Tab-separated table of C-alpha atoms in Angstrom:
chain	number	residue	atom	x	y	z
A	1	MET	CA	82.985	180.487	19.543
A	2	LEU	CA	79.140	179.757	18.169
A	3	ARG	CA	80.366	179.234	14.569
A	4	TRP	CA	82.753	176.477	15.548
A	5	ILE	CA	80.213	174.568	17.603
A	6	ILE	CA	78.002	174.842	14.723
A	7	PHE	CA	80.706	173.386	12.482
A	8	LEU	CA	81.588	170.681	14.700
A	9	ILE	CA	77.975	169.371	14.910
A	10	ILE	CA	77.592	169.579	11.089
A	11	TYR	CA	81.122	167.907	10.633
A	12	ALA	CA	80.061	165.193	13.221
A	13	ALA	CA	76.820	164.649	11.704
A	14	LEU	CA	78.604	164.181	8.394
A	15	GLY	CA	80.986	161.850	9.716
A	16	PHE	CA	78.507	159.847	11.773
A	17	TYR	CA	76.348	159.162	8.432
A	18	THR	CA	79.784	158.311	6.430
A	19	LEU	CA	80.591	155.984	9.258
A	20	GLN	CA	77.295	154.028	8.429
A	21	ALA	CA	78.603	153.240	4.864
A	22	LEU	CA	82.006	151.971	6.257
A	23	LYS	CA	80.167	149.809	8.970
A	24	THR	CA	78.091	148.363	6.144
A	25	ALA	CA	80.911	148.084	3.266
A	26	THR	CA	83.253	146.324	6.142
A	27	LYS	CA	83.411	144.134	8.976
A	28	TYR	CA	87.087	145.305	10.297
A	29	PRO	CA	86.719	147.762	12.843
A	30	TRP	CA	90.136	149.263	12.065
A	31	ALA	CA	88.739	150.667	8.757
A	32	GLN	CA	86.228	152.677	11.015
A	33	TYR	CA	88.643	153.653	13.610
A	34	ILE	CA	91.076	155.222	11.006
A	35	PHE	CA	88.429	156.999	9.549
A	36	ILE	CA	87.337	158.445	12.886
A	37	LEU	CA	91.204	159.168	13.604
A	38	LEU	CA	91.696	160.903	10.266
A	39	ALA	CA	88.528	162.699	10.569
A	40	VAL	CA	89.527	164.312	14.157
A	41	LEU	CA	92.794	165.072	13.204
A	42	VAL	CA	91.919	167.089	10.163
A	43	ALA	CA	89.016	169.051	12.001
A	44	GLY	CA	91.275	169.579	15.125
A	45	ASN	CA	94.117	170.892	12.674
A	46	PHE	CA	91.696	173.126	10.855
A	47	ILE	CA	90.057	174.681	14.055
A	48	TYR	CA	93.558	175.190	15.999
A	49	GLN	CA	95.019	177.009	12.551
A	50	PHE	CA	92.068	179.345	12.242
A	51	THR	CA	91.992	179.866	15.951
A	52	ILE	CA	95.195	179.623	18.280
A	53	GLY	CA	97.713	178.945	15.809
A	54	GLU	CA	96.479	181.899	13.505
A	55	GLU	CA	99.234	184.386	12.413
A	56	PRO	CA	98.470	188.260	13.005
A	57	GLY	CA	97.754	189.987	9.795
A	58	ARG	CA	98.082	186.863	7.478
A	59	VAL	CA	94.816	185.219	6.210
A	60	LEU	CA	96.201	182.998	3.969
A	61	SER	CA	99.411	181.563	5.745
A	62	ARG	CA	100.538	178.219	4.346
A	63	PRO	CA	99.558	175.950	7.484
A	64	LYS	CA	96.061	177.782	7.051
A	65	SER	CA	95.738	176.767	3.470
A	66	TYR	CA	96.912	173.336	4.143
A	67	ALA	CA	94.185	172.741	6.826
A	68	PHE	CA	91.687	173.937	4.557
A	69	GLY	CA	92.662	171.568	1.778
A	70	PHE	CA	92.821	168.539	3.990
A	71	LEU	CA	89.391	169.572	5.427
A	72	LEU	CA	88.165	169.935	1.861
A	73	ALA	CA	89.128	166.659	0.747
A	74	VAL	CA	87.568	164.853	3.751
A	75	MET	CA	84.312	166.776	3.459
A	76	ALA	CA	84.345	165.885	-0.264
A	77	PHE	CA	84.521	162.398	0.550
A	78	GLN	CA	81.781	162.637	3.328
A	79	LEU	CA	79.114	164.519	1.211
A	80	ILE	CA	79.610	162.043	-1.830
A	81	THR	CA	79.256	159.172	0.320
A	82	ILE	CA	75.987	160.686	2.126
A	83	LEU	CA	74.633	161.456	-1.524
A	84	PHE	CA	74.477	157.511	-1.861
A	85	LEU	CA	73.323	156.851	1.646
A	86	PHE	CA	70.438	159.410	1.548
A	87	SER	CA	69.098	158.139	-1.429
A	88	GLU	CA	69.134	154.693	-0.248
A	89	ASP	CA	67.526	155.814	3.033
A	90	ILE	CA	64.727	157.453	1.207
A	91	PHE	CA	64.081	154.166	-0.376
A	92	ARG	CA	64.337	152.362	2.805
A	93	LEU	CA	61.993	154.542	4.603
A	94	LEU	CA	59.508	154.254	1.825
A	95	SER	CA	59.740	150.574	1.525
A	96	GLY	CA	59.220	150.100	5.427
A	97	ALA	CA	56.472	152.360	5.645
A	98	TYR	CA	54.787	150.665	2.570
A	99	HIS	CA	55.061	147.057	4.386
A	100	ARG	CA	53.633	148.506	7.530
A	101	ILE	CA	50.623	150.342	5.870
A	102	SER	CA	50.150	147.144	3.809
A	103	GLY	CA	49.907	144.966	6.780
A	104	ASN	CA	53.277	142.644	5.693
A	105	THR	CA	54.717	143.530	9.054
A	106	LYS	CA	53.510	144.322	12.453
A	107	GLU	CA	55.965	146.800	13.257
A	108	PHE	CA	57.476	149.526	11.421
A	109	SER	CA	61.117	148.255	10.450
A	110	LEU	CA	63.839	149.761	7.985
A	111	PRO	CA	65.314	147.091	5.184
A	112	GLN	CA	69.163	146.800	5.835
A	113	ARG	CA	71.233	148.801	3.911
A	114	ARG	CA	72.967	147.286	0.814
A	115	ARG	CA	76.531	146.678	1.014
A	116	PHE	CA	76.956	147.091	-2.593
A	117	LEU	CA	75.635	150.863	-2.636
A	118	SER	CA	77.727	151.798	0.267
A	119	LEU	CA	80.913	150.177	-1.515
A	120	LEU	CA	80.002	152.135	-4.672
A	121	GLY	CA	79.398	155.435	-2.812
A	122	LEU	CA	82.659	154.994	-0.901
A	123	SER	CA	84.430	154.316	-4.010
A	124	ILE	CA	82.995	157.252	-6.043
A	125	ALA	CA	83.896	159.430	-3.048
A	126	ALA	CA	87.388	158.088	-2.862
A	127	LEU	CA	88.116	159.841	-6.486
A	128	PRO	CA	87.636	163.440	-5.637
A	129	PHE	CA	89.243	162.717	-2.160
A	130	GLY	CA	92.514	161.164	-4.005
A	131	ALA	CA	92.240	164.090	-6.765
A	132	LEU	CA	92.273	166.717	-4.011
A	133	LEU	CA	95.261	165.409	-2.001
A	134	TYR	CA	97.210	164.811	-5.382
A	135	GLY	CA	96.413	168.297	-6.180
A	136	MET	CA	98.170	169.387	-2.846
A	137	TYR	CA	101.107	166.758	-3.410
A	138	LYS	CA	101.730	167.199	-7.044
A	139	GLY	CA	99.109	168.993	-9.088
A	140	LYS	CA	99.913	172.802	-8.206
A	141	TYR	CA	103.312	172.757	-9.703
A	142	ASN	CA	102.404	170.836	-12.903
A	143	PHE	CA	102.782	173.475	-15.115
A	144	LYS	CA	101.597	173.405	-18.730
A	145	VAL	CA	102.418	175.487	-21.603
A	146	LEU	CA	99.401	176.026	-23.644
A	147	ARG	CA	99.973	177.757	-27.209
A	148	TYR	CA	97.274	179.547	-29.269
A	149	THR	CA	97.556	180.771	-32.901
A	150	MET	CA	95.213	184.112	-33.417
A	151	GLU	CA	94.578	185.541	-36.696
A	152	TYR	CA	93.890	188.930	-37.647
A	153	GLU	CA	93.354	190.760	-40.917
A	154	ASP	CA	94.367	193.946	-39.754
A	155	LEU	CA	97.529	193.049	-37.832
A	156	PRO	CA	100.319	195.044	-39.012
A	157	ASP	CA	102.514	193.263	-41.378
A	158	ALA	CA	105.832	193.283	-39.095
A	159	PHE	CA	104.082	191.696	-36.392
A	160	ASP	CA	102.965	188.477	-38.446
A	161	GLY	CA	104.487	185.828	-36.043
A	162	TYR	CA	104.805	187.825	-33.080
A	163	GLN	CA	104.861	185.808	-30.046
A	164	ILE	CA	103.316	186.676	-26.609
A	165	THR	CA	104.132	184.660	-23.472
A	166	GLN	CA	101.291	185.551	-20.627
A	167	ILE	CA	101.511	184.473	-17.063
A	168	SER	CA	99.090	185.488	-14.229
A	169	ASP	CA	98.371	184.999	-10.712
A	170	VAL	CA	101.590	184.238	-9.444
A	171	HIS	CA	100.631	184.245	-5.755
A	172	SER	CA	104.092	184.146	-4.660
A	173	GLY	CA	102.987	184.127	-0.698
A	174	SER	CA	101.698	180.441	-1.402
A	175	PHE	CA	105.136	178.998	-3.128
A	176	ASP	CA	106.467	176.067	-0.891
A	177	ASN	CA	108.856	174.724	-3.532
A	178	ARG	CA	111.893	176.566	-4.973
A	179	LYS	CA	113.161	173.969	-7.371
A	180	LYS	CA	109.501	173.777	-8.822
A	181	ILE	CA	109.415	177.620	-9.293
A	182	GLU	CA	112.925	177.486	-11.057
A	183	TYR	CA	111.634	174.998	-13.460
A	184	ALA	CA	108.822	177.177	-14.340
A	185	ILE	CA	110.877	180.325	-14.723
A	186	ASP	CA	113.099	178.340	-17.127
A	187	LEU	CA	110.174	176.751	-18.845
A	188	ILE	CA	108.827	180.440	-19.521
A	189	ASN	CA	112.352	181.540	-20.815
A	190	GLU	CA	112.429	178.607	-23.256
A	191	GLN	CA	109.548	179.951	-25.328
A	192	GLN	CA	111.539	182.663	-26.420
A	193	SER	CA	108.778	184.991	-26.943
A	194	ASP	CA	108.975	188.370	-28.389
A	195	VAL	CA	107.167	190.030	-25.098
A	196	LEU	CA	106.166	189.016	-21.562
A	197	LEU	CA	102.781	189.675	-20.145
A	198	PHE	CA	101.874	189.389	-16.517
A	199	THR	CA	98.195	189.889	-15.909
A	200	GLY	CA	98.042	190.629	-12.102
A	201	ASP	CA	98.177	189.060	-8.519
A	202	MET	CA	101.986	189.158	-7.885
A	203	VAL	CA	101.232	188.514	-3.791
A	204	ASN	CA	98.300	187.203	-1.755
A	205	ASN	CA	98.515	190.194	0.499
A	206	LYS	CA	101.827	191.804	1.080
A	207	THR	CA	105.037	192.651	-1.087
A	208	GLU	CA	107.301	190.849	1.250
A	209	GLU	CA	105.710	187.752	-0.009
A	210	MET	CA	107.757	188.176	-3.289
A	211	ARG	CA	111.001	189.292	-2.059
A	212	PRO	CA	112.466	185.757	-1.582
A	213	TRP	CA	111.321	185.003	-5.197
A	214	LYS	CA	112.803	188.373	-6.553
A	215	GLU	CA	115.908	186.950	-8.028
A	216	LEU	CA	114.082	184.148	-9.943
A	217	PHE	CA	111.465	186.401	-11.487
A	218	SER	CA	114.252	188.772	-12.363
A	219	LYS	CA	115.324	186.364	-14.733
A	220	LEU	CA	112.482	186.277	-17.051
A	221	GLU	CA	113.434	187.582	-20.610
A	222	ALA	CA	111.662	188.603	-23.607
A	223	LYS	CA	113.064	190.458	-26.544
A	224	ASP	CA	110.719	193.436	-26.538
A	225	GLY	CA	110.370	193.593	-22.596
A	226	LYS	CA	108.127	192.418	-19.790
A	227	PHE	CA	104.954	194.391	-18.712
A	228	SER	CA	102.250	193.995	-15.830
A	229	VAL	CA	99.269	195.101	-14.261
A	230	LEU	CA	97.859	194.824	-10.904
A	231	GLY	CA	95.419	192.304	-9.760
A	232	ASN	CA	92.990	192.473	-6.769
A	233	HIS	CA	95.112	190.867	-4.293
A	234	ASP	CA	98.094	193.405	-5.054
A	235	TYR	CA	96.249	196.172	-3.389
A	236	GLY	CA	96.304	194.623	0.116
A	237	ASP	CA	92.509	194.769	0.813
A	238	TYR	CA	92.206	191.310	2.248
A	239	ILE	CA	94.096	191.973	5.752
A	240	GLU	CA	94.041	194.466	8.325
A	241	TRP	CA	96.805	197.289	8.409
A	242	ASP	CA	98.029	199.163	11.215
A	243	SER	CA	97.112	202.464	9.433
A	244	PRO	CA	96.099	203.541	5.926
A	245	GLU	CA	99.791	204.672	5.378
A	246	ALA	CA	101.175	201.171	6.099
A	247	LYS	CA	98.950	199.817	3.485
A	248	SER	CA	99.600	202.577	0.714
A	249	ALA	CA	103.522	201.892	1.618
A	250	ASN	CA	103.027	198.190	0.964
A	251	LEU	CA	101.260	199.087	-2.457
A	252	GLN	CA	104.122	201.498	-3.448
A	253	ALA	CA	106.771	198.990	-2.191
A	254	LEU	CA	105.193	196.534	-4.832
A	255	LYS	CA	105.250	198.663	-7.744
A	256	ASP	CA	108.825	199.604	-6.878
A	257	LEU	CA	109.569	195.968	-6.711
A	258	GLN	CA	108.234	195.147	-9.979
A	259	LYS	CA	110.366	197.822	-11.574
A	260	GLU	CA	113.555	196.221	-9.718
A	261	MET	CA	112.344	192.999	-11.448
A	262	GLY	CA	112.596	194.461	-14.818
A	263	PHE	CA	108.645	194.791	-15.454
A	264	ASP	CA	107.106	197.882	-16.664
A	265	LEU	CA	104.159	198.275	-14.474
A	266	LEU	CA	101.041	199.656	-16.561
A	267	LEU	CA	98.719	201.799	-14.227
A	268	ASN	CA	95.703	202.849	-16.368
A	269	GLU	CA	98.181	203.681	-19.218
A	270	SER	CA	99.804	202.455	-22.633
A	271	ARG	CA	102.948	201.441	-24.370
A	272	PHE	CA	103.727	200.716	-28.278
A	273	LEU	CA	105.413	197.852	-29.327
A	274	GLN	CA	107.401	198.921	-32.538
A	275	LYS	CA	108.790	197.176	-35.471
A	276	GLY	CA	110.024	199.472	-38.083
A	277	ASN	CA	107.056	201.560	-39.129
A	278	ASP	CA	104.567	199.372	-37.716
A	279	ARG	CA	103.485	199.169	-33.998
A	280	ILE	CA	101.079	197.530	-31.671
A	281	ALA	CA	99.303	199.615	-28.947
A	282	LEU	CA	99.797	197.604	-25.497
A	283	ILE	CA	97.109	198.978	-22.874
A	284	GLY	CA	97.173	198.004	-19.095
A	285	VAL	CA	94.278	198.720	-16.822
A	286	GLU	CA	94.330	198.698	-12.825
A	287	ASN	CA	92.151	196.052	-11.390
A	288	TRP	CA	88.305	196.357	-12.442
A	289	GLY	CA	86.195	193.382	-11.273
A	290	LYS	CA	82.369	192.699	-11.264
A	291	GLY	CA	80.577	191.545	-7.957
A	292	GLY	CA	82.412	193.451	-5.151
A	293	PHE	CA	85.962	193.519	-6.541
A	294	LYS	CA	87.984	196.506	-6.831
A	295	LYS	CA	87.304	198.942	-9.772
A	296	ALA	CA	90.375	200.826	-10.016
A	297	GLY	CA	90.936	200.195	-13.512
A	298	ASP	CA	90.243	203.189	-15.894
A	299	LEU	CA	89.759	202.126	-19.715
A	300	GLN	CA	89.371	205.627	-21.054
A	301	LYS	CA	92.338	206.984	-19.311
A	302	ALA	CA	94.559	204.029	-20.476
A	303	LYS	CA	93.528	204.304	-24.108
A	304	THR	CA	94.247	208.179	-24.196
A	305	ALA	CA	97.305	207.837	-26.394
A	306	VAL	CA	95.947	205.001	-28.597
A	307	SER	CA	93.949	205.544	-31.663
A	308	LYS	CA	90.930	203.668	-32.975
A	309	GLU	CA	93.345	202.437	-35.873
A	310	ASP	CA	95.886	200.940	-33.946
A	311	PHE	CA	96.113	197.273	-33.284
A	312	LYS	CA	95.496	196.840	-29.575
A	313	ILE	CA	96.083	194.099	-26.817
A	314	LEU	CA	94.536	195.124	-23.393
A	315	MET	CA	95.906	193.510	-20.079
A	316	SER	CA	93.029	193.447	-17.484
A	317	HIS	CA	93.211	191.218	-14.909
A	318	ASP	CA	89.690	190.316	-14.021
A	319	PRO	CA	87.857	188.860	-17.182
A	320	SER	CA	84.388	190.211	-15.916
A	321	HIS	CA	85.992	193.644	-17.237
A	322	TRP	CA	85.668	192.333	-20.973
A	323	LYS	CA	82.206	191.792	-21.027
A	324	GLU	CA	81.053	194.812	-18.922
A	325	GLU	CA	83.406	197.621	-20.255
A	326	VAL	CA	85.695	196.333	-22.892
A	327	ILE	CA	83.236	194.860	-25.674
A	328	PRO	CA	80.790	197.699	-25.296
A	329	ASP	CA	83.628	200.490	-26.106
A	330	SER	CA	83.872	202.399	-28.984
A	331	TYR	CA	87.464	201.042	-29.619
A	332	ASN	CA	88.018	197.664	-31.169
A	333	PHE	CA	90.362	195.784	-28.645
A	334	HIS	CA	91.593	192.944	-30.713
A	335	LEU	CA	93.004	190.860	-27.729
A	336	THR	CA	92.443	191.203	-24.123
A	337	LEU	CA	94.555	189.055	-21.802
A	338	SER	CA	92.969	188.208	-18.251
A	339	GLY	CA	93.453	185.930	-15.343
A	340	HIS	CA	91.750	185.842	-11.844
A	341	THR	CA	89.764	182.821	-11.979
A	342	HIS	CA	92.477	180.190	-11.546
A	343	GLY	CA	89.940	177.880	-13.025
A	344	MET	CA	88.995	177.365	-9.370
A	345	GLN	CA	92.023	175.195	-9.429
A	346	PHE	CA	89.821	172.114	-9.920
A	347	GLY	CA	87.931	170.606	-12.754
A	348	ILE	CA	88.125	168.499	-15.792
A	349	GLU	CA	89.632	169.176	-19.322
A	350	ILE	CA	89.887	166.912	-22.007
A	351	PRO	CA	90.794	169.218	-25.202
A	352	GLY	CA	87.903	168.791	-27.926
A	353	TRP	CA	85.636	166.888	-25.363
A	354	ILE	CA	85.010	168.508	-22.142
A	355	LYS	CA	86.114	171.614	-20.101
A	356	TRP	CA	84.553	172.070	-16.952
A	357	SER	CA	85.145	173.537	-13.517
A	358	PRO	CA	82.561	174.979	-10.611
A	359	VAL	CA	84.035	178.445	-11.523
A	360	LYS	CA	81.965	178.662	-14.618
A	361	TRP	CA	78.810	179.342	-12.640
A	362	ARG	CA	80.507	182.424	-11.569
A	363	TYR	CA	82.393	183.623	-14.412
A	364	GLU	CA	81.138	183.300	-18.159
A	365	GLN	CA	84.722	183.518	-19.242
A	366	TRP	CA	86.998	181.436	-16.995
A	367	ALA	CA	89.460	179.423	-19.061
A	368	GLY	CA	91.097	179.820	-22.514
A	369	ILE	CA	90.048	181.683	-25.395
A	370	TYR	CA	86.450	183.378	-26.051
A	371	GLU	CA	85.206	185.557	-28.846
A	372	ASP	CA	82.407	188.243	-29.114
A	373	MET	CA	81.783	190.970	-31.895
A	374	GLY	CA	85.341	190.252	-33.319
A	375	GLN	CA	87.124	190.483	-30.401
A	376	PHE	CA	89.265	188.009	-28.280
A	377	ILE	CA	89.791	187.505	-24.723
A	378	ASN	CA	92.280	184.728	-23.212
A	379	VAL	CA	91.827	183.901	-19.678
A	380	ASN	CA	94.856	182.401	-18.143
A	381	ARG	CA	94.425	179.582	-15.496
A	382	GLY	CA	96.846	181.199	-13.211
A	383	PHE	CA	100.518	180.431	-12.348
A	384	GLY	CA	100.297	179.862	-9.042
A	385	PHE	CA	97.652	178.953	-6.387
A	386	LEU	CA	95.594	180.240	-3.386
A	387	GLY	CA	93.157	179.133	-0.768
A	388	TYR	CA	93.266	175.573	-1.687
A	389	PRO	CA	96.909	174.862	-1.880
A	390	GLY	CA	96.598	172.436	-5.083
A	391	ARG	CA	95.056	171.965	-8.497
A	392	PHE	CA	93.607	169.263	-10.298
A	393	GLY	CA	92.589	169.328	-13.565
A	394	ILE	CA	93.406	172.728	-13.980
A	395	TRP	CA	96.820	172.961	-14.029
A	396	PRO	CA	99.251	175.933	-13.801
A	397	GLU	CA	99.507	177.706	-17.241
A	398	ILE	CA	102.133	179.313	-19.345
A	399	THR	CA	100.179	180.763	-22.265
A	400	VAL	CA	102.095	181.184	-25.599
A	401	ILE	CA	100.310	183.318	-28.314
A	402	THR	CA	101.224	183.607	-31.994
A	403	LEU	CA	99.633	186.430	-33.881
A	404	LYS	CA	99.420	185.763	-37.520
A	405	LYS	CA	98.318	187.905	-40.484
A	406	LYS	CA	95.186	186.734	-41.690
A	407	SER	CA	94.859	186.237	-45.524
A	408	LEU	CA	92.332	188.469	-47.323
A	409	THR	CA	91.545	185.583	-49.803
């Protein structure tokens, strides 16, 4: 109860401050009433969904996600507006104090707020507000195919031109539009890649979340097969279970379901992709994450059947694994494929100009291709969404990587 009281006090204070900008910017009371009504409805729905309306055992239900999304949009609007008001209020306070101390006025008084700054603050605050709403309405299904060509001197000749499709972070428990997912599945198959690699987080928490989508994902095709690894959410660690046995049964059910959908799930093990006398080692580890995330991945066990001379592709859900264990390893892992970060589902990307998201402060490798000591990693931005039920700027990604033999001359 105390946390909700604190939340309401902070939320009301932010709302009251923002209201001052509206009063300065417009003389029409209806604009202020609309803001108050919207703020009250959003806060009320958020509190309801996370208290009375909470579904037992589901920490990330769709109603809760949308309640959080709308609250995030409103608070982003409030905070940016307040940044403008607060900076002006400091100036007003200093100006009032100066005039009183210098004797220009007999009483301390603050200059009026400038309408221009309030309008500017509200206009700028409307941008992330609109972006977050757009991300919930359309952005979360704005699937993009991103293509990369990777050149290697030691790529086996038979694999020159070999094409990989990578998807990651499906989070099927968040889906709410079947037609959009059907479109995405067709888009993946249109790439006609040699192999399909899925790098973890098929569900939010429970295997049952994937069952309504089983038929669709079973339609995914690739000439040399479909391979997968587990992500941190696949273990069911983020909800309360009736018993350890129930949690274990859920994980086993997810493993069985992946097999039924045609995925070869790699659990700290490897496979070989063969073309004539040439081969590529495909290695898959369970989740290994830095900063409190599950460390079930065992790279040493996974590479047991692989030699140093093999060309190696590693599937590891969390990109922090790359710097912590993969790069320092005595083996050279030519290409690591990860996901996990989602690019925080919000940011700005203009190819060749800017790539930014707040998640960069948490993960050094958070989206796209990175290189270190001759080894490469691709961090997929994710297929689905989690928490905030949308995406803006960091769109859902289908990665297509073409391997090429690099000329020695």
